[in-house]
């Protein structure tokens, strides 16, 4: 096992999907795991977190951290169905920003997972949940020797991206952002600086982006430009639209690779070793 591994458990945006021509890209919403020296940090709790939980359910160590980019449904929906929470030996620390409403993650998530919206509340699990708040620019120590830095990005009701630094390697995760805002673009450029790998929101095609300006997402061509300017070694298309088929994603990936041969599309199950 490598010291620094990144795995995709959900790559869709907005809603999970199921259709035969969506299978290779995957059907679950946003969730990525980062394993550093055996310790697991989870980025977002979309429906993909259920698959992650099934995969790690038998591991001896269940002391994990979850970092939420924001609280939109597609990024938190799977939390209350995370299989390790069924075990009393699980401890999950949930980290969330406060720029959205001024409230911490416990207050916000407790509203979501409550009656009449959800039959079981977060505190109904045998596993232990604790909550921590973060702010832009914090340097958060991760178990395993890495550090995570959150960046506030341009997205409706605010979203964060995360830069994870371990020794001389850098991974960046930014699932929801829209380029074209001066402050947000400056934050993106700093977060992406000299990254080895980045997983980035490319929900819209260049043809769609004009129609969907203000929705809080980006096109792959705009993201390619900022990655090139920020000297990103390799990056992945992410937060795929629910309507995006495998063949359409293949075509976008082929076009991307003509200019960026080391980059491509993130698909459910992908494992990257840094």
PDB file of C-alpha atoms in Angstrom:
ATOM      1  CA  UNK A   1       0.000   0.000   0.000  1.00  0.00           C
ATOM      2  CA  UNK A   2       1.285   3.448  -0.931  1.00  0.00           C
ATOM      3  CA  UNK A   3       1.687   6.239   1.614  1.00  0.00           C
ATOM      4  CA  UNK A   4      -0.696   8.547  -0.321  1.00  0.00           C
ATOM      5  CA  UNK A   5      -3.721   7.173  -2.200  1.00  0.00           C
ATOM      6  CA  UNK A   6      -6.828   8.874  -3.592  1.00  0.00           C
ATOM      7  CA  UNK A   7      -9.914   6.871  -4.601  1.00  0.00           C
ATOM      8  CA  UNK A   8     -13.169   7.922  -6.281  1.00  0.00           C
ATOM      9  CA  UNK A   9     -16.389   6.560  -4.761  1.00  0.00           C
ATOM     10  CA  UNK A  10     -18.861   8.950  -6.384  1.00  0.00           C
ATOM     11  CA  UNK A  11     -18.247  11.314  -9.313  1.00  0.00           C
ATOM     12  CA  UNK A  12     -21.754  12.544 -10.232  1.00  0.00           C
ATOM     13  CA  UNK A  13     -23.223  15.929  -9.417  1.00  0.00           C
ATOM     14  CA  UNK A  14     -26.735  17.011  -8.423  1.00  0.00           C
ATOM     15  CA  UNK A  15     -28.442  13.588  -8.212  1.00  0.00           C
ATOM     16  CA  UNK A  16     -27.458   9.912  -8.389  1.00  0.00           C
ATOM     17  CA  UNK A  17     -28.434   8.208 -11.622  1.00  0.00           C
ATOM     18  CA  UNK A  18     -28.940   4.718 -12.937  1.00  0.00           C
ATOM     19  CA  UNK A  19     -28.892   3.809 -16.605  1.00  0.00           C
ATOM     20  CA  UNK A  20     -26.854   1.321 -18.653  1.00  0.00           C
ATOM     21  CA  UNK A  21     -24.989   4.091 -20.500  1.00  0.00           C
ATOM     22  CA  UNK A  22     -23.840   5.703 -17.234  1.00  0.00           C
ATOM     23  CA  UNK A  23     -22.186   2.663 -15.683  1.00  0.00           C
ATOM     24  CA  UNK A  24     -18.501   3.190 -16.473  1.00  0.00           C
ATOM     25  CA  UNK A  25     -18.452   6.730 -15.110  1.00  0.00           C
ATOM     26  CA  UNK A  26     -20.515   5.668 -12.125  1.00  0.00           C
ATOM     27  CA  UNK A  27     -23.904   6.592 -10.733  1.00  0.00           C
ATOM     28  CA  UNK A  28     -23.185   7.887  -7.207  1.00  0.00           C
ATOM     29  CA  UNK A  29     -22.728  11.486  -6.084  1.00  0.00           C
ATOM     30  CA  UNK A  30     -19.608  13.061  -4.719  1.00  0.00           C
ATOM     31  CA  UNK A  31     -17.295  11.144  -2.415  1.00  0.00           C
ATOM     32  CA  UNK A  32     -13.502  10.735  -2.497  1.00  0.00           C
ATOM     33  CA  UNK A  33     -11.256   9.013   0.022  1.00  0.00           C
ATOM     34  CA  UNK A  34      -7.682  10.022   0.782  1.00  0.00           C
ATOM     35  CA  UNK A  35      -5.583   7.419   2.565  1.00  0.00           C
ATOM     36  CA  UNK A  36      -2.283   8.634   4.014  1.00  0.00           C
ATOM     37  CA  UNK A  37      -0.153   6.179   5.952  1.00  0.00           C
ATOM     38  CA  UNK A  38      -3.239   4.054   6.555  1.00  0.00           C
ATOM     39  CA  UNK A  39      -5.448   6.857   7.880  1.00  0.00           C
ATOM     40  CA  UNK A  40      -8.612   7.625   5.896  1.00  0.00           C
ATOM     41  CA  UNK A  41      -9.905  11.134   5.315  1.00  0.00           C
ATOM     42  CA  UNK A  42     -13.171  11.374   3.386  1.00  0.00           C
ATOM     43  CA  UNK A  43     -14.026  14.302   1.137  1.00  0.00           C
ATOM     44  CA  UNK A  44     -17.793  14.801   0.849  1.00  0.00           C
ATOM     45  CA  UNK A  45     -20.582  12.421   1.805  1.00  0.00           C
ATOM     46  CA  UNK A  46     -22.663  11.984  -1.320  1.00  0.00           C
ATOM     47  CA  UNK A  47     -24.178   8.599  -2.043  1.00  0.00           C
ATOM     48  CA  UNK A  48     -20.716   7.271  -2.915  1.00  0.00           C
ATOM     49  CA  UNK A  49     -19.854   7.193   0.793  1.00  0.00           C
ATOM     50  CA  UNK A  50     -22.050   4.099   1.155  1.00  0.00           C
ATOM     51  CA  UNK A  51     -19.801   2.139  -1.234  1.00  0.00           C
ATOM     52  CA  UNK A  52     -16.744   3.435   0.613  1.00  0.00           C
ATOM     53  CA  UNK A  53     -18.230   2.275   3.911  1.00  0.00           C
ATOM     54  CA  UNK A  54     -18.908  -1.189   2.517  1.00  0.00           C
ATOM     55  CA  UNK A  55     -15.307  -1.399   1.299  1.00  0.00           C
ATOM     56  CA  UNK A  56     -13.694  -0.442   4.627  1.00  0.00           C
ATOM     57  CA  UNK A  57     -16.240  -2.000   6.988  1.00  0.00           C
ATOM     58  CA  UNK A  58     -13.949  -4.816   8.070  1.00  0.00           C
ATOM     59  CA  UNK A  59     -10.863  -2.719   8.765  1.00  0.00           C
ATOM     60  CA  UNK A  60      -9.637  -2.652  12.351  1.00  0.00           C
ATOM     61  CA  UNK A  61      -9.191   1.123  12.551  1.00  0.00           C
ATOM     62  CA  UNK A  62     -12.412   3.135  12.258  1.00  0.00           C
ATOM     63  CA  UNK A  63     -11.147   6.543  13.396  1.00  0.00           C
ATOM     64  CA  UNK A  64     -11.854   8.751  10.374  1.00  0.00           C
ATOM     65  CA  UNK A  65     -12.287  12.365   9.323  1.00  0.00           C
ATOM     66  CA  UNK A  66     -14.926  13.667   6.914  1.00  0.00           C
ATOM     67  CA  UNK A  67     -14.513  17.079   5.267  1.00  0.00           C
ATOM     68  CA  UNK A  68     -17.596  18.592   3.617  1.00  0.00           C
ATOM     69  CA  UNK A  69     -17.121  21.032   0.753  1.00  0.00           C
ATOM     70  CA  UNK A  70     -20.654  22.331   1.395  1.00  0.00           C
ATOM     71  CA  UNK A  71     -24.099  21.144   2.444  1.00  0.00           C
ATOM     72  CA  UNK A  72     -25.991  20.729  -0.827  1.00  0.00           C
ATOM     73  CA  UNK A  73     -27.841  17.409  -0.899  1.00  0.00           C
ATOM     74  CA  UNK A  74     -25.587  15.677  -3.411  1.00  0.00           C
ATOM     75  CA  UNK A  75     -22.603  16.194  -1.081  1.00  0.00           C
ATOM     76  CA  UNK A  76     -24.162  15.048   2.209  1.00  0.00           C
ATOM     77  CA  UNK A  77     -26.998  12.663   1.365  1.00  0.00           C
ATOM     78  CA  UNK A  78     -25.062   9.477   2.115  1.00  0.00           C
ATOM     79  CA  UNK A  79     -23.785  10.441   5.569  1.00  0.00           C
ATOM     80  CA  UNK A  80     -26.676   8.943   7.540  1.00  0.00           C
ATOM     81  CA  UNK A  81     -26.292   5.682   5.613  1.00  0.00           C
ATOM     82  CA  UNK A  82     -22.515   5.263   6.083  1.00  0.00           C
ATOM     83  CA  UNK A  83     -22.148   1.579   7.076  1.00  0.00           C
ATOM     84  CA  UNK A  84     -19.296   2.005   9.634  1.00  0.00           C
ATOM     85  CA  UNK A  85     -21.640   4.112  11.803  1.00  0.00           C
ATOM     86  CA  UNK A  86     -23.450   0.877  12.679  1.00  0.00           C
ATOM     87  CA  UNK A  87     -20.420  -0.105  14.770  1.00  0.00           C
ATOM     88  CA  UNK A  88     -19.703   1.327  18.228  1.00  0.00           C
ATOM     89  CA  UNK A  89     -15.959   1.219  17.475  1.00  0.00           C
ATOM     90  CA  UNK A  90     -16.342   3.866  14.743  1.00  0.00           C
ATOM     91  CA  UNK A  91     -15.431   7.468  15.454  1.00  0.00           C
ATOM     92  CA  UNK A  92     -16.122   9.905  12.613  1.00  0.00           C
ATOM     93  CA  UNK A  93     -15.156  13.563  12.950  1.00  0.00           C
ATOM     94  CA  UNK A  94     -17.192  15.715  10.548  1.00  0.00           C
ATOM     95  CA  UNK A  95     -15.546  18.986   9.490  1.00  0.00           C
ATOM     96  CA  UNK A  96     -17.599  21.730   7.841  1.00  0.00           C
ATOM     97  CA  UNK A  97     -17.361  25.442   7.112  1.00  0.00           C
ATOM     98  CA  UNK A  98     -19.474  28.135   8.732  1.00  0.00           C
ATOM     99  CA  UNK A  99     -19.545  30.710   5.911  1.00  0.00           C
ATOM    100  CA  UNK A 100     -22.832  29.288   4.597  1.00  0.00           C
ATOM    101  CA  UNK A 101     -25.104  30.339   7.490  1.00  0.00           C
ATOM    102  CA  UNK A 102     -22.789  31.015  10.427  1.00  0.00           C
ATOM    103  CA  UNK A 103     -23.796  27.664  11.935  1.00  0.00           C
ATOM    104  CA  UNK A 104     -21.445  24.748  12.443  1.00  0.00           C
ATOM    105  CA  UNK A 105     -21.830  21.371  10.729  1.00  0.00           C
ATOM    106  CA  UNK A 106     -23.652  19.704  13.628  1.00  0.00           C
ATOM    107  CA  UNK A 107     -26.465  22.274  13.606  1.00  0.00           C
ATOM    108  CA  UNK A 108     -26.843  22.203   9.835  1.00  0.00           C
ATOM    109  CA  UNK A 109     -26.750  18.423   9.433  1.00  0.00           C
ATOM    110  CA  UNK A 110     -29.071  17.838  12.376  1.00  0.00           C
ATOM    111  CA  UNK A 111     -31.736  19.816  10.513  1.00  0.00           C
ATOM    112  CA  UNK A 112     -31.305  17.729   7.382  1.00  0.00           C
ATOM    113  CA  UNK A 113     -31.373  14.356   9.129  1.00  0.00           C
ATOM    114  CA  UNK A 114     -34.467  14.907  11.241  1.00  0.00           C
ATOM    115  CA  UNK A 115     -38.197  14.314  11.053  1.00  0.00           C
ATOM    116  CA  UNK A 116     -40.103  14.611   8.767  1.00  0.00           C
ATOM    117  CA  UNK A 117     -37.258  14.452   6.224  1.00  0.00           C
ATOM    118  CA  UNK A 118     -35.390  11.435   7.565  1.00  0.00           C
ATOM    119  CA  UNK A 119     -36.592   8.623   9.869  1.00  0.00           C
ATOM    120  CA  UNK A 120     -33.350   8.300  11.847  1.00  0.00           C
ATOM    121  CA  UNK A 121     -31.313  11.148  13.270  1.00  0.00           C
ATOM    122  CA  UNK A 122     -27.527  11.396  13.266  1.00  0.00           C
ATOM    123  CA  UNK A 123     -27.244  10.587  16.969  1.00  0.00           C
ATOM    124  CA  UNK A 124     -29.211   7.353  16.566  1.00  0.00           C
ATOM    125  CA  UNK A 125     -26.144   5.393  15.373  1.00  0.00           C
ATOM    126  CA  UNK A 126     -23.920   3.250  17.636  1.00  0.00           C
ATOM    127  CA  UNK A 127     -20.886   4.923  16.049  1.00  0.00           C
ATOM    128  CA  UNK A 128     -19.662   8.190  17.566  1.00  0.00           C
ATOM    129  CA  UNK A 129     -19.909  11.439  15.608  1.00  0.00           C
ATOM    130  CA  UNK A 130     -18.062  14.593  16.572  1.00  0.00           C
ATOM    131  CA  UNK A 131     -18.065  17.898  14.701  1.00  0.00           C
ATOM    132  CA  UNK A 132     -15.461  20.560  13.951  1.00  0.00           C
ATOM    133  CA  UNK A 133     -15.754  23.867  12.073  1.00  0.00           C
ATOM    134  CA  UNK A 134     -13.129  25.272   9.720  1.00  0.00           C
ATOM    135  CA  UNK A 135     -12.501  28.577   7.963  1.00  0.00           C
ATOM    136  CA  UNK A 136     -10.684  29.605   4.803  1.00  0.00           C
ATOM    137  CA  UNK A 137      -6.930  29.334   5.174  1.00  0.00           C
ATOM    138  CA  UNK A 138      -6.932  27.056   8.221  1.00  0.00           C
ATOM    139  CA  UNK A 139      -4.102  24.526   8.159  1.00  0.00           C
ATOM    140  CA  UNK A 140      -5.641  21.348   9.547  1.00  0.00           C
ATOM    141  CA  UNK A 141      -3.376  18.500  10.624  1.00  0.00           C
ATOM    142  CA  UNK A 142      -4.524  15.093   9.384  1.00  0.00           C
ATOM    143  CA  UNK A 143      -3.678  11.812  11.036  1.00  0.00           C
ATOM    144  CA  UNK A 144      -0.900  10.291   8.970  1.00  0.00           C
ATOM    145  CA  UNK A 145       1.225  13.428   8.762  1.00  0.00           C
ATOM    146  CA  UNK A 146      -0.548  15.476   6.062  1.00  0.00           C
ATOM    147  CA  UNK A 147      -2.219  18.890   6.212  1.00  0.00           C
ATOM    148  CA  UNK A 148      -5.496  20.074   4.664  1.00  0.00           C
ATOM    149  CA  UNK A 149      -6.162  23.706   3.739  1.00  0.00           C
ATOM    150  CA  UNK A 150      -9.733  24.815   2.869  1.00  0.00           C
ATOM    151  CA  UNK A 151     -10.349  27.529   0.239  1.00  0.00           C
ATOM    152  CA  UNK A 152     -13.617  29.396  -0.186  1.00  0.00           C
ATOM    153  CA  UNK A 153     -14.791  29.189  -3.813  1.00  0.00           C
ATOM    154  CA  UNK A 154     -17.459  30.762  -6.019  1.00  0.00           C
ATOM    155  CA  UNK A 155     -20.631  28.671  -5.693  1.00  0.00           C
ATOM    156  CA  UNK A 156     -24.214  29.452  -4.589  1.00  0.00           C
ATOM    157  CA  UNK A 157     -24.407  29.519  -0.760  1.00  0.00           C
ATOM    158  CA  UNK A 158     -20.603  28.983  -0.681  1.00  0.00           C
ATOM    159  CA  UNK A 159     -18.475  25.904  -1.287  1.00  0.00           C
ATOM    160  CA  UNK A 160     -14.938  25.033  -0.291  1.00  0.00           C
ATOM    161  CA  UNK A 161     -12.110  23.311  -2.083  1.00  0.00           C
ATOM    162  CA  UNK A 162      -9.388  21.405  -0.249  1.00  0.00           C
ATOM    163  CA  UNK A 163      -5.628  21.317  -0.779  1.00  0.00           C
ATOM    164  CA  UNK A 164      -3.937  18.341   0.897  1.00  0.00           C
ATOM    165  CA  UNK A 165      -0.166  18.485   1.323  1.00  0.00           C
ATOM    166  CA  UNK A 166       1.936  15.495   2.287  1.00  0.00           C
ATOM    167  CA  UNK A 167       5.698  15.813   2.138  1.00  0.00           C
ATOM    168  CA  UNK A 168       6.350  17.162  -1.359  1.00  0.00           C
ATOM    169  CA  UNK A 169       3.061  15.981  -2.898  1.00  0.00           C
ATOM    170  CA  UNK A 170      -0.187  17.906  -3.322  1.00  0.00           C
ATOM    171  CA  UNK A 171      -3.742  16.742  -4.027  1.00  0.00           C
ATOM    172  CA  UNK A 172      -6.557  19.243  -4.684  1.00  0.00           C
ATOM    173  CA  UNK A 173     -10.292  18.512  -4.480  1.00  0.00           C
ATOM    174  CA  UNK A 174     -12.772  21.137  -5.688  1.00  0.00           C
ATOM    175  CA  UNK A 175     -16.113  19.566  -6.679  1.00  0.00           C
ATOM    176  CA  UNK A 176     -18.256  22.715  -7.056  1.00  0.00           C
ATOM    177  CA  UNK A 177     -17.060  26.107  -8.324  1.00  0.00           C
ATOM    178  CA  UNK A 178     -17.686  28.579 -11.109  1.00  0.00           C
ATOM    179  CA  UNK A 179     -14.819  30.415 -12.739  1.00  0.00           C
ATOM    180  CA  UNK A 180     -15.192  34.065 -13.766  1.00  0.00           C
ATOM    181  CA  UNK A 181     -15.325  35.599 -10.282  1.00  0.00           C
ATOM    182  CA  UNK A 182     -12.096  37.483  -9.469  1.00  0.00           C
ATOM    183  CA  UNK A 183     -11.926  36.472  -5.805  1.00  0.00           C
ATOM    184  CA  UNK A 184     -12.902  32.878  -6.475  1.00  0.00           C
ATOM    185  CA  UNK A 185     -10.469  32.578  -9.389  1.00  0.00           C
ATOM    186  CA  UNK A 186      -7.605  33.883  -7.241  1.00  0.00           C
ATOM    187  CA  UNK A 187      -8.437  31.301  -4.559  1.00  0.00           C
ATOM    188  CA  UNK A 188      -8.559  28.540  -7.182  1.00  0.00           C
ATOM    189  CA  UNK A 189      -5.197  29.533  -8.632  1.00  0.00           C
ATOM    190  CA  UNK A 190      -3.553  29.522  -5.198  1.00  0.00           C
ATOM    191  CA  UNK A 191      -5.146  26.225  -4.203  1.00  0.00           C
ATOM    192  CA  UNK A 192      -4.056  24.558  -7.463  1.00  0.00           C
ATOM    193  CA  UNK A 193      -0.505  25.896  -7.426  1.00  0.00           C
ATOM    194  CA  UNK A 194       1.960  23.128  -8.433  1.00  0.00           C
ATOM    195  CA  UNK A 195      -0.517  20.360  -7.537  1.00  0.00           C
ATOM    196  CA  UNK A 196       0.387  16.800  -8.505  1.00  0.00           C
ATOM    197  CA  UNK A 197      -3.259  15.776  -8.932  1.00  0.00           C
ATOM    198  CA  UNK A 198      -6.532  17.713  -8.888  1.00  0.00           C
ATOM    199  CA  UNK A 199     -10.150  16.481  -9.067  1.00  0.00           C
ATOM    200  CA  UNK A 200     -12.233  19.391 -10.343  1.00  0.00           C
ATOM    201  CA  UNK A 201     -15.790  20.426 -11.208  1.00  0.00           C
ATOM    202  CA  UNK A 202     -16.381  20.296 -14.982  1.00  0.00           C
ATOM    203  CA  UNK A 203     -20.140  19.806 -14.983  1.00  0.00           C
ATOM    204  CA  UNK A 204     -20.872  21.797 -18.147  1.00  0.00           C
ATOM    205  CA  UNK A 205     -19.511  21.601 -21.652  1.00  0.00           C
ATOM    206  CA  UNK A 206     -18.147  24.762 -23.296  1.00  0.00           C
ATOM    207  CA  UNK A 207     -21.371  24.905 -25.349  1.00  0.00           C
ATOM    208  CA  UNK A 208     -23.521  24.763 -22.178  1.00  0.00           C
ATOM    209  CA  UNK A 209     -21.645  27.164 -19.924  1.00  0.00           C
ATOM    210  CA  UNK A 210     -23.179  30.365 -21.346  1.00  0.00           C
ATOM    211  CA  UNK A 211     -26.701  29.067 -20.761  1.00  0.00           C
ATOM    212  CA  UNK A 212     -25.891  27.948 -17.224  1.00  0.00           C
ATOM    213  CA  UNK A 213     -23.847  30.918 -16.055  1.00  0.00           C
ATOM    214  CA  UNK A 214     -24.556  31.520 -12.357  1.00  0.00           C
ATOM    215  CA  UNK A 215     -25.334  27.882 -11.557  1.00  0.00           C
ATOM    216  CA  UNK A 216     -21.970  27.561  -9.786  1.00  0.00           C
ATOM    217  CA  UNK A 217     -20.176  25.114 -12.097  1.00  0.00           C
ATOM    218  CA  UNK A 218     -17.465  25.255 -14.740  1.00  0.00           C
ATOM    219  CA  UNK A 219     -16.611  23.938 -18.188  1.00  0.00           C
ATOM    220  CA  UNK A 220     -13.640  21.677 -18.788  1.00  0.00           C
ATOM    221  CA  UNK A 221     -11.993  24.165 -21.171  1.00  0.00           C
ATOM    222  CA  UNK A 222     -12.045  26.950 -18.551  1.00  0.00           C
ATOM    223  CA  UNK A 223     -10.689  24.551 -15.926  1.00  0.00           C
ATOM    224  CA  UNK A 224      -7.952  23.404 -18.321  1.00  0.00           C
ATOM    225  CA  UNK A 225      -6.752  26.982 -18.688  1.00  0.00           C
ATOM    226  CA  UNK A 226      -6.466  27.657 -14.945  1.00  0.00           C
ATOM    227  CA  UNK A 227      -4.770  24.287 -14.396  1.00  0.00           C
ATOM    228  CA  UNK A 228      -2.173  25.116 -17.048  1.00  0.00           C
ATOM    229  CA  UNK A 229      -1.547  28.544 -15.528  1.00  0.00           C
ATOM    230  CA  UNK A 230      -1.220  26.999 -12.042  1.00  0.00           C
ATOM    231  CA  UNK A 231       1.220  24.307 -13.236  1.00  0.00           C
ATOM    232  CA  UNK A 232      -1.008  21.371 -12.254  1.00  0.00           C
ATOM    233  CA  UNK A 233       0.719  18.141 -13.275  1.00  0.00           C
ATOM    234  CA  UNK A 234      -2.463  16.086 -13.775  1.00  0.00           C
ATOM    235  CA  UNK A 235      -6.176  16.694 -13.211  1.00  0.00           C
ATOM    236  CA  UNK A 236      -9.499  14.884 -13.557  1.00  0.00           C
ATOM    237  CA  UNK A 237     -12.942  15.875 -14.825  1.00  0.00           C
ATOM    238  CA  UNK A 238     -15.459  15.515 -11.974  1.00  0.00           C
ATOM    239  CA  UNK A 239     -19.016  16.281 -10.806  1.00  0.00           C
ATOM    240  CA  UNK A 240     -20.418  14.812 -14.014  1.00  0.00           C
ATOM    241  CA  UNK A 241     -23.874  15.990 -15.012  1.00  0.00           C
ATOM    242  CA  UNK A 242     -26.591  13.356 -14.414  1.00  0.00           C
ATOM    243  CA  UNK A 243     -27.352  13.383 -18.145  1.00  0.00           C
ATOM    244  CA  UNK A 244     -23.732  12.797 -19.203  1.00  0.00           C
ATOM    245  CA  UNK A 245     -23.368   9.374 -20.813  1.00  0.00           C
ATOM    246  CA  UNK A 246     -20.252   7.228 -20.856  1.00  0.00           C
ATOM    247  CA  UNK A 247     -19.734   7.827 -24.572  1.00  0.00           C
ATOM    248  CA  UNK A 248     -20.056  11.605 -24.170  1.00  0.00           C
ATOM    249  CA  UNK A 249     -17.557  11.562 -21.304  1.00  0.00           C
ATOM    250  CA  UNK A 250     -15.184   9.458 -23.409  1.00  0.00           C
ATOM    251  CA  UNK A 251     -15.323  12.070 -26.176  1.00  0.00           C
ATOM    252  CA  UNK A 252     -14.615  14.943 -23.774  1.00  0.00           C
ATOM    253  CA  UNK A 253     -11.740  12.997 -22.231  1.00  0.00           C
ATOM    254  CA  UNK A 254     -10.210  12.301 -25.646  1.00  0.00           C
ATOM    255  CA  UNK A 255     -10.349  15.999 -26.518  1.00  0.00           C
ATOM    256  CA  UNK A 256      -8.812  16.940 -23.171  1.00  0.00           C
ATOM    257  CA  UNK A 257      -5.966  14.452 -23.577  1.00  0.00           C
ATOM    258  CA  UNK A 258      -4.923  15.883 -26.913  1.00  0.00           C
ATOM    259  CA  UNK A 259      -3.713  18.920 -24.964  1.00  0.00           C
ATOM    260  CA  UNK A 260      -3.161  17.384 -21.500  1.00  0.00           C
ATOM    261  CA  UNK A 261      -2.036  13.762 -22.026  1.00  0.00           C
ATOM    262  CA  UNK A 262      -1.643  13.060 -18.297  1.00  0.00           C
ATOM    263  CA  UNK A 263      -5.185  14.175 -17.414  1.00  0.00           C
ATOM    264  CA  UNK A 264      -8.596  12.582 -17.931  1.00  0.00           C
ATOM    265  CA  UNK A 265     -11.994  11.836 -16.423  1.00  0.00           C
ATOM    266  CA  UNK A 266     -12.616  10.612 -12.874  1.00  0.00           C
ATOM    267  CA  UNK A 267     -14.709   7.461 -12.772  1.00  0.00           C
ATOM    268  CA  UNK A 268     -16.140   5.591  -9.820  1.00  0.00           C
ATOM    269  CA  UNK A 269     -13.556   3.144  -8.491  1.00  0.00           C
ATOM    270  CA  UNK A 270     -10.511   4.963  -9.865  1.00  0.00           C
ATOM    271  CA  UNK A 271      -7.458   4.755  -7.609  1.00  0.00           C
ATOM    272  CA  UNK A 272      -4.584   7.258  -7.858  1.00  0.00           C
ATOM    273  CA  UNK A 273      -1.242   6.840  -6.146  1.00  0.00           C
ATOM    274  CA  UNK A 274       0.736  10.010  -5.476  1.00  0.00           C
TER     275      UNK A 274
END
